[in-house]
Coordinates of C-alpha atoms and ligand atoms in Angstrom, one line a residue:
X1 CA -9.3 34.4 -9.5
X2 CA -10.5 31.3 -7.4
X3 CA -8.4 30.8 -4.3
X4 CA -8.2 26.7 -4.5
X5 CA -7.5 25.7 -1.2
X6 CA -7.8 22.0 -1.7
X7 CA -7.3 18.9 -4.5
X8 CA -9.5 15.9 -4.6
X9 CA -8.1 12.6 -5.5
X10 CA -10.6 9.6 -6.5
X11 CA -8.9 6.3 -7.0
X12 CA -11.1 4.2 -9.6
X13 CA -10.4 1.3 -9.5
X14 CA -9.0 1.2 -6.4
X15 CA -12.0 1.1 -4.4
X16 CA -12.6 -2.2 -6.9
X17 CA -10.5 -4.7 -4.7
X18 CA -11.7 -5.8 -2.3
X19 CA -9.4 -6.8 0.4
X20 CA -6.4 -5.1 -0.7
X21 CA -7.8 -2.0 -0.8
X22 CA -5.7 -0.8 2.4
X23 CA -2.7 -1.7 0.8
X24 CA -3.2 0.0 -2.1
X25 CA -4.3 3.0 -0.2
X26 CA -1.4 2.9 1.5
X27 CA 1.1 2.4 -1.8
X28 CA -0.7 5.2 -3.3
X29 CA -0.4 7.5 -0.2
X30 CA 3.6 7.0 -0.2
X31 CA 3.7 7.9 -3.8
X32 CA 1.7 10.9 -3.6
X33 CA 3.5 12.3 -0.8
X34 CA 6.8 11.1 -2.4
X35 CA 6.3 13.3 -5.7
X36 CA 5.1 16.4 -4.0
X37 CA 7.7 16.2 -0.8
X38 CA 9.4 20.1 -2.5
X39 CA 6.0 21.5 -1.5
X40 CA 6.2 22.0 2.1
X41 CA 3.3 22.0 4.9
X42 CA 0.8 19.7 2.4
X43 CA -1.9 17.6 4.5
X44 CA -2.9 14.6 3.0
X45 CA -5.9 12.5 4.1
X46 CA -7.2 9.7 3.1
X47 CA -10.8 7.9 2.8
X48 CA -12.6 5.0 1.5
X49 CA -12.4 6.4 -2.1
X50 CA -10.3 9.3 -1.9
X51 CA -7.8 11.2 -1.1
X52 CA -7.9 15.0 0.2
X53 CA -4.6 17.5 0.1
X54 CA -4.9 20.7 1.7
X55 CA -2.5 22.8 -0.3
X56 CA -2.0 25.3 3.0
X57 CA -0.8 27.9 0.5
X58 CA 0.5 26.4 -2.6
X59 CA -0.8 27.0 -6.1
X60 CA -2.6 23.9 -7.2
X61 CA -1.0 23.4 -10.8
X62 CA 2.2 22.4 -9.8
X63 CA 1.1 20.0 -7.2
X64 CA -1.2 18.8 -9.9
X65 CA 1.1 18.6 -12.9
X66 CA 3.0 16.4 -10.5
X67 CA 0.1 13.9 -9.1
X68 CA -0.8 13.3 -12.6
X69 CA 2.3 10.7 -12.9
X70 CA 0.6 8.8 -10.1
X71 CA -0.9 5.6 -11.2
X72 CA -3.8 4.7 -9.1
X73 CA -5.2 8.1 -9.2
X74 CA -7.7 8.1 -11.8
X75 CA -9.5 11.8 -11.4
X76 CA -8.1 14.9 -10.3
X77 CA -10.2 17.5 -8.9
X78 CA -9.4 21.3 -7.5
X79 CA -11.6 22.3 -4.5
X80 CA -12.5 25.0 -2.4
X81 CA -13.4 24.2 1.4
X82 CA -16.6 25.9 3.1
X83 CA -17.9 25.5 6.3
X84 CA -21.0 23.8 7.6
X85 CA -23.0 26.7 6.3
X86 CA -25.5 26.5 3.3
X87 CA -25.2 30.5 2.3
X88 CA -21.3 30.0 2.6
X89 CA -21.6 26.9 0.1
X90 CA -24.1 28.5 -2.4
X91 CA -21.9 31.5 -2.4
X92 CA -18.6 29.9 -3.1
X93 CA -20.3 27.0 -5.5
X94 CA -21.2 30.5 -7.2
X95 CA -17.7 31.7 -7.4
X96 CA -16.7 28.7 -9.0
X97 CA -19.4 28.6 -11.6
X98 CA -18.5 31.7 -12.9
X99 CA -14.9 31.3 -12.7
X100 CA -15.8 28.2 -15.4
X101 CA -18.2 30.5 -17.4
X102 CA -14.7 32.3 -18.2
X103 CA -13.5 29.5 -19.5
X104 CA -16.6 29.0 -21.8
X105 CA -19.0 26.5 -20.2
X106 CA -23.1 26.9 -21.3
X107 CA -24.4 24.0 -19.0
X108 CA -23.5 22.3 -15.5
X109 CA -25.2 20.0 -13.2
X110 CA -25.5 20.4 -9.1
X111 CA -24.3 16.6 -7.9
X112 CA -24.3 16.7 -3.9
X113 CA -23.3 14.2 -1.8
X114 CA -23.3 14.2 2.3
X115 CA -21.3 11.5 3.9
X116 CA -21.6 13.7 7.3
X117 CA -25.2 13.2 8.2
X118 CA -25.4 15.6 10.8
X119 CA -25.3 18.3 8.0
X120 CA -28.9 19.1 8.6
X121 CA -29.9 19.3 4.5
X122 CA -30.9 16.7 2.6
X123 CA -28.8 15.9 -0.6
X124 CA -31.9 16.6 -3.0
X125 CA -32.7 19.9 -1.1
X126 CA -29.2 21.3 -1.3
X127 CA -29.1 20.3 -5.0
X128 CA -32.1 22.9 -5.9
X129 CA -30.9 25.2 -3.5
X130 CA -27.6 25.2 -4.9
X131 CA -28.6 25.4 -8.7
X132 CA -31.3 27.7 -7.7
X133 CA -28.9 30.0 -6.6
X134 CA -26.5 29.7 -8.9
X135 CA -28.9 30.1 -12.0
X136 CA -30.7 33.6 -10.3
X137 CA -27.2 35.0 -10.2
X138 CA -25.4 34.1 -13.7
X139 CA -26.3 34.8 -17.3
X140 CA -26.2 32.1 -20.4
X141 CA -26.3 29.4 -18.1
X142 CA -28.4 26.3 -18.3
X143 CA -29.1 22.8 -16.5
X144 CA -28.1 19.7 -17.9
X145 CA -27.8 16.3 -16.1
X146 CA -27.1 14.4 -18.9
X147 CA -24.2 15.9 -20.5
X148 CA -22.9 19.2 -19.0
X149 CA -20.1 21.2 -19.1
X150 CA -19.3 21.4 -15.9
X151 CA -20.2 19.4 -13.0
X152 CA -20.4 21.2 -9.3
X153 CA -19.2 18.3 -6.7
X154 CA -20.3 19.6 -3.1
X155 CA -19.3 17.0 -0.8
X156 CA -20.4 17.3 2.8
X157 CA -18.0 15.9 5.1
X158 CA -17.1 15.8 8.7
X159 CA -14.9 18.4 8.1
X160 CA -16.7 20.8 5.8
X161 CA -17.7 21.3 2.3
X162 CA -15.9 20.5 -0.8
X163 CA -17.0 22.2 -3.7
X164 CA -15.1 21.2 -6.9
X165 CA -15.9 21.9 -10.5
X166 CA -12.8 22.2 -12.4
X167 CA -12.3 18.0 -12.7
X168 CA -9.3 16.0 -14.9
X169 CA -8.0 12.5 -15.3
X170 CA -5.1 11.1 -13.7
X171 CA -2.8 8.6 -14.6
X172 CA -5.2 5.8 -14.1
X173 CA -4.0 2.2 -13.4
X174 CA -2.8 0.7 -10.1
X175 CA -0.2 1.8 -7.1
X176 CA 2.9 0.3 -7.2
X177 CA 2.9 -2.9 -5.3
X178 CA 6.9 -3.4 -4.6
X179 CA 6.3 -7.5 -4.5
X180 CA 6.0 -7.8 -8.2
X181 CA 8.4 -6.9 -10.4
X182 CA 9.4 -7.1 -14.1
X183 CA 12.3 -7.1 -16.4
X184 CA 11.8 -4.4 -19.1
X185 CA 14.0 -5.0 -21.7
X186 CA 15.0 -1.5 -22.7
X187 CA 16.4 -0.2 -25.9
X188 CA 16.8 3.4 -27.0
X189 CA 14.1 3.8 -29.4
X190 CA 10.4 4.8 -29.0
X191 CA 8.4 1.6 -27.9
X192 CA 10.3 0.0 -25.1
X193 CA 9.9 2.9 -22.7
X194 CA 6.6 3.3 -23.6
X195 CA 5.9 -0.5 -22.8
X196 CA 7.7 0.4 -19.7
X197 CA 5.7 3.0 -18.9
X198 CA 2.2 0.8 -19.6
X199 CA 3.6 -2.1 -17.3
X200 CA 4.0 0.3 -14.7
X201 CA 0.7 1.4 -14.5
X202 CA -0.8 -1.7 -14.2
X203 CA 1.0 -1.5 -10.5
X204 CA 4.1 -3.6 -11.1
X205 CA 7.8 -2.4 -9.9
X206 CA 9.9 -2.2 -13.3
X207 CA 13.9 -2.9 -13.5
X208 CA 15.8 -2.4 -16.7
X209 CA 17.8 -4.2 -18.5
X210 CA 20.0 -2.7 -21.6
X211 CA 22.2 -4.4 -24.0
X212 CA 25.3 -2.7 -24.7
X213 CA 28.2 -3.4 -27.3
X214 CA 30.9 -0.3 -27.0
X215 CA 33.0 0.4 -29.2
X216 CA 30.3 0.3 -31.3
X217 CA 27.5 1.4 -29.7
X218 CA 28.7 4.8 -27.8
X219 CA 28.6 6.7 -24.5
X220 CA 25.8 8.7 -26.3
X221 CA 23.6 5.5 -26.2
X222 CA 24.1 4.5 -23.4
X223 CA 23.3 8.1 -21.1
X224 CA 20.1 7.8 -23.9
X225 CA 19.1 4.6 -21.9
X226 CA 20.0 6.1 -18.5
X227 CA 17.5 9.6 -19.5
X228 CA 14.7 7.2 -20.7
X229 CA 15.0 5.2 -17.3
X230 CA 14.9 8.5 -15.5
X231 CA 11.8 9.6 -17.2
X232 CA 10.4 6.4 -16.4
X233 CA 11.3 6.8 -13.4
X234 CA 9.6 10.1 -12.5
X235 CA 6.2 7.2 -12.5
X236 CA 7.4 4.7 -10.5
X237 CA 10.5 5.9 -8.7
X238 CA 14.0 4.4 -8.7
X239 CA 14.8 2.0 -11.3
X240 CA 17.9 -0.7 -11.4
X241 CA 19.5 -0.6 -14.8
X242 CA 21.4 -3.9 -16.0
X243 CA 24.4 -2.7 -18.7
X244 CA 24.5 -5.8 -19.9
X245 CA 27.9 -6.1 -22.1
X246 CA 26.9 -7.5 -25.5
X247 CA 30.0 -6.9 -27.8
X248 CA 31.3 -10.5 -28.0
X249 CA 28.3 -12.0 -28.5
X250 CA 27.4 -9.7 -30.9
X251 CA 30.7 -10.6 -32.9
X252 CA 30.6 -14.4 -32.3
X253 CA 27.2 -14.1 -34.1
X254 CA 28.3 -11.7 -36.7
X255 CA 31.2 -14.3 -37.3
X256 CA 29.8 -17.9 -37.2
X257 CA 25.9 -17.5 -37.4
X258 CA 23.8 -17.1 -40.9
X259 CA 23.6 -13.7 -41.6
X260 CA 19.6 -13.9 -42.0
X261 CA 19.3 -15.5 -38.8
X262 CA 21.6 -13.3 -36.9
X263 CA 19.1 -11.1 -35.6
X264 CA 16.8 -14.2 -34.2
X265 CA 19.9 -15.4 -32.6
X266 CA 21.0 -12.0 -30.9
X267 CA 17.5 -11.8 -30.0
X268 CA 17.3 -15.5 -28.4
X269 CA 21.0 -14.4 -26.6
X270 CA 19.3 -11.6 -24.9
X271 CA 16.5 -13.4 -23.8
X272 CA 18.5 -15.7 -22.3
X273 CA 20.2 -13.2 -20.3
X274 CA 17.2 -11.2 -19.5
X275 CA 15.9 -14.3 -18.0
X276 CA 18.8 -15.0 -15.7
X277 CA 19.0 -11.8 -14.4
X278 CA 15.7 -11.6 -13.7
X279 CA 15.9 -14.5 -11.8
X280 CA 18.3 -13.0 -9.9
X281 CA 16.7 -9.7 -8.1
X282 CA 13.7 -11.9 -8.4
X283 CA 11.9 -10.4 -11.5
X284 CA 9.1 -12.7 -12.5
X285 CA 8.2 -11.9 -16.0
X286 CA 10.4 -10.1 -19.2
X287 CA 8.7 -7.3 -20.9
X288 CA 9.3 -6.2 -24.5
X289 CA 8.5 -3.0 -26.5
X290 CA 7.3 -5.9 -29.2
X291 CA 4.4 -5.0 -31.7
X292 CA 3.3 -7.4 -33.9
X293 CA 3.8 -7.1 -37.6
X294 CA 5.7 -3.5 -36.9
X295 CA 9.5 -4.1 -39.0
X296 CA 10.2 -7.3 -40.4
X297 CA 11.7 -9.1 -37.1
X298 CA 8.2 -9.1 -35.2
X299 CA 6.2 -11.6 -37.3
X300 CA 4.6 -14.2 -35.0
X301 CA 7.2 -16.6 -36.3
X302 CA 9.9 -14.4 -35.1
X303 CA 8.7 -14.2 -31.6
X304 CA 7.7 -18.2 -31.4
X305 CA 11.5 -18.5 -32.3
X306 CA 12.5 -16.4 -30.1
X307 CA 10.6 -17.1 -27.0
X308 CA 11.5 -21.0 -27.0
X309 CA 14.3 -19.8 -25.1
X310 CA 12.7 -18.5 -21.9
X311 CA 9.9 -19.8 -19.8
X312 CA 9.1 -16.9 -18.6
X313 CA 5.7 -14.9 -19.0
X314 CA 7.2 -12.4 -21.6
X315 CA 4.5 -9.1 -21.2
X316 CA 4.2 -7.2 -24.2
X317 CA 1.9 -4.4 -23.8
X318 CA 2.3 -2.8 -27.1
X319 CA 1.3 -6.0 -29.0
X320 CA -1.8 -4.6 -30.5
X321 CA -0.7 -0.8 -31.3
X322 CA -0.3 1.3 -34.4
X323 CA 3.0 2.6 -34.6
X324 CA 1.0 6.4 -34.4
X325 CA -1.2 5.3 -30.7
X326 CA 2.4 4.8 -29.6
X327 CA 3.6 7.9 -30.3
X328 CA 1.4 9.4 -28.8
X329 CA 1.9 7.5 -25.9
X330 CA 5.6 8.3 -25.5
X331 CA 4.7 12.1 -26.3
X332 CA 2.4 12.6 -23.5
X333 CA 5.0 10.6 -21.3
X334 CA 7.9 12.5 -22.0
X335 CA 10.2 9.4 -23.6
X336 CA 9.9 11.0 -27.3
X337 CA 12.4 13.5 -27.5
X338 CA 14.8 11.3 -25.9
X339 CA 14.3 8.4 -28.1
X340 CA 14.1 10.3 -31.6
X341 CA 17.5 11.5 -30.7
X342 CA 20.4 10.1 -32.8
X343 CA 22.5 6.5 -31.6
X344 CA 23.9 3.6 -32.7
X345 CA 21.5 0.7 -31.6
X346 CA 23.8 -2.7 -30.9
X347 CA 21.1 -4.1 -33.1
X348 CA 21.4 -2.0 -36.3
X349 CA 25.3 -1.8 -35.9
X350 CA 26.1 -5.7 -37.2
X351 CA 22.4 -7.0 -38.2
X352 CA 22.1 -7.4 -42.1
X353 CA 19.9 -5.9 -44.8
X354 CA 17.4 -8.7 -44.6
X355 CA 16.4 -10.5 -41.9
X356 CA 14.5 -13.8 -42.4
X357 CA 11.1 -13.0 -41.3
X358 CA 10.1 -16.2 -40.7
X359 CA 12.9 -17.9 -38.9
X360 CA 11.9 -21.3 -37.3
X361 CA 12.9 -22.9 -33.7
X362 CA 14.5 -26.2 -35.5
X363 CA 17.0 -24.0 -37.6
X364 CA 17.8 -21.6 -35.1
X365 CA 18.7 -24.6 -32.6
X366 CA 20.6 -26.3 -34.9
X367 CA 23.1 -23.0 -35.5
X368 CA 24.0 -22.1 -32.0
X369 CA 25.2 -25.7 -31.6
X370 CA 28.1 -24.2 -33.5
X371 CA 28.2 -21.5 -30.3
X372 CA 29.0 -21.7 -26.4
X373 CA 25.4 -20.5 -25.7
X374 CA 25.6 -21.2 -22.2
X375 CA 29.5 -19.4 -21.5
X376 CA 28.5 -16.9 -23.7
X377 CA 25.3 -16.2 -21.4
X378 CA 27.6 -16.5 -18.2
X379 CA 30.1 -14.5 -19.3
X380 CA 27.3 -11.7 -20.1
X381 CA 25.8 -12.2 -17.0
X382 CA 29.4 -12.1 -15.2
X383 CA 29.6 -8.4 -16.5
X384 CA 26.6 -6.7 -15.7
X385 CA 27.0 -3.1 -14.3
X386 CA 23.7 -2.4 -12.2
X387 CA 23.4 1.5 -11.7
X388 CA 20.2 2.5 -9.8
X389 CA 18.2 5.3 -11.4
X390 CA 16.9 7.9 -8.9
X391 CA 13.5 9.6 -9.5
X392 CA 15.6 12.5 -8.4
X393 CA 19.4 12.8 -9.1
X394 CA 20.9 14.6 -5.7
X395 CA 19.1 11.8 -3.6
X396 CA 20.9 9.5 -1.5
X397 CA 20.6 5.8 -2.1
X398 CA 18.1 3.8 -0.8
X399 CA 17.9 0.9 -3.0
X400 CA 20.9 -1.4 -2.9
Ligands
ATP501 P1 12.2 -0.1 -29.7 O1 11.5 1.0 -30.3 O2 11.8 -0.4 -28.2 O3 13.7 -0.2 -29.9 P2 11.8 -1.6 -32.0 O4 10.5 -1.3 -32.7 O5 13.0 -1.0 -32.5 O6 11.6 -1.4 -30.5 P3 13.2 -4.1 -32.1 O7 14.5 -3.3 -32.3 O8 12.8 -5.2 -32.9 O9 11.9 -3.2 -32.0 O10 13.3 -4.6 -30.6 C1 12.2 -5.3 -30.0 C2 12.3 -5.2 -28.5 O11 13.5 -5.9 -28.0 C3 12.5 -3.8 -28.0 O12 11.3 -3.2 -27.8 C4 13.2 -4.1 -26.6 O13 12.2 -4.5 -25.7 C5 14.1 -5.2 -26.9 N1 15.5 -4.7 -27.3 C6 15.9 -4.4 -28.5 N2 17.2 -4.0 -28.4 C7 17.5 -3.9 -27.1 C8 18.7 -3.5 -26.4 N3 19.8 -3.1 -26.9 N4 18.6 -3.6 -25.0 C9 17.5 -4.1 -24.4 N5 16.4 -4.5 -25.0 C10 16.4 -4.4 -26.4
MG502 MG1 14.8 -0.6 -31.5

């Protein structure tokens, strides 16, 4: 077995910006020191493109497991540290090699790189030194630069050799910048956490918002919600989640609007709502686990009618996705097993069989001028119950 020592972090993008590149060093830094805080004694530095942990001890799969819900972090490497000393390098690049021969590899490729110049070997040298070596003292092994197996990283640095070979992806996207924020209008089914979960990544702070209508929609429903914001949590730490009371506005439109417009009108209500809290903590746009042309309510006509009501940038990062790519999605996130679980959705318990797929703004407009829109909307807003969602549960409060 490999004694890991250390794990690489490259950023991507990151290094992309520009300008803002500190910041985001810095946002990513916080994050990755926030999710492995239960492993004591890590040392994290940072560079231009990356970020080093020592793991003084630790065994790197845990620590890994958890810096893969980093967003920013777009590869993952494990390393070993060397000295300043070429046989100590070719020896322990060796180690590693065959270590990945166990898991199968035929072909790798010697990529050196020596930011610490005082090193006194060039690059190109230490590359056929290194392969050299490591071909004269393994079997079934071959060069390829184009495509191989395995790629040996020996980075020189001020403070020794960092040979990696054992590389995987990360997260990907952008830190969390805590200046922009988003509404994510969050139901219990599959797609909404999952377009959550994408808005995240693209380094925007999430809140929640979750319509509610007890009796009739349960205590079961609404812990489902509160579960699916903790998962999404575990990405972007704490989230604010808005119980938005929706039971008598779901029965004033279940008793004075068209039944085959009901749905566009519920949907219109909790736009307006979203909007105004949103507002409120200073959320700038509304997200929606919307995909187009997925049930019968997301036509293009549905959403026109439906987005009148807000001027508001309404994200929608699903838009574009099979039903199966989010699946997938919410599997490798964690959100499926909570969402396939069994509730009462405020939307399925009064909608009707059929709703009109093509509703239109004029129509839609012209009913809720037989309802009090706007108390209806302050009386929702009135009631919200904000909870605040911690990444983890036996932490104190530091959000309100
Ligand atoms: P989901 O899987 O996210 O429930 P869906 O495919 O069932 O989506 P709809 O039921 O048409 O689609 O809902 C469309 C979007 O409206 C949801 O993705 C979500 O963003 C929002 N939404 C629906 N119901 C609620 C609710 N009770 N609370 C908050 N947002 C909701
Ligand atoms: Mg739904």
């Amino acid at each position: 077995m490999v004694m890991y020592d250390h794990i690489i972090l490259r950023y991507g993008e990151i290094a992309l910006k520009g300008k803002n590149r500190k910041g985001f060093v810095n946002s990513l830094k916080k994050r990755v020191k926030k999710v492995t805080t239960d492993f004591q004694d890590l040392i994290v530095t940072q560079s231009f493109d990356r970020m080093v942990i020592k793991l003084n001890g630790h065994e790197p799969e845990p620590v890994l497991a958890k810096l893969k819900t980093v967003f920013g972090i777009h590869k993952l490497s494990v390393a070993i540290r060397a000295d300043h000393d070429l046989e100590e390098i070719k020896e322990k690049s060796l180690e590693l090699i065959r270590n990945q021969q166990m898991n199968g590899i035929k072909t790798f490729k010697v990529t050196v790189k020596r930011p610490y110049k005082q090193f006194p070997h060039r690059s190109q040298d230490m590359n056929r030194e290194i392969g050299g070596y490591v071909l004269r003292n393994t079997e079934d092994l071959t060069v390829d630069v184009h495509n191989p197996d395995s790629e040996l990283r020996v980075e020189i640095k001020s403070d020794g050799a960092f040979i990696s070979c054992d590389h995987s992806e990360g997260a990907g996207g952008l830190p969390t910048n805590q200046d922009n924020k988003v509404m994510l209008m969050l139901s219990g089914g599959i797609d909404s956490p999952v377009a959550g979960y994408l808005t995240m990544k693209r380094g925007v702070k999430v809140e929640a918002v979750h319509f509610h209508s007890p009796p009739f929609t349960s205590e079961r429903s609404r812990q489902k919600v509160e579960d699916l914001t903790r998962v999404l949590a575990q990405y972007g730490g704490d989230i604010r989640l808005h119980i938005v009371p929706f039971t008598n506005i779901q029965k004033m439109i279940h008793k004075e609007m068209p039944d085959n417009y009901s749905m566009t009108i519920m949907r219109r209500m909790m736009m307006r709502i979203t909007e105004r809290i949103a507002e409120q903590t200073g959320a700038l746009a509304i997200t929606t686990g919307e995909s187009l042309g997925q049930v019968a309510s997301q036509t293009i006509q549905s959403m026109n009618t439906i987005n009148e009501v807000t001027n508001y940038p309404v994200l929608r990062p699903l838009i574009s996705m099979d039903k199966i790519e989010i699946m997938d999605i919410s599997r490798a996130i964690d959100t499926y097993d909570i969402s396939i679980r069994p509730y009462e959705d405020c939307c399925t318990v009064f909608l009707p069989e059929a709703p009109k797929t093509r509703p239109k703004r004029e129509h839609a407009n012209k009913f809720e001028k037989y309802m009090p829109v706007d108390e209806l909307v302050e009386e929702a807003v009135a009631g919200v119950e904000t909870i605040i969602i911690k990444e983890k549960e036996d932490e104190f409060n530091d959000l309100l």
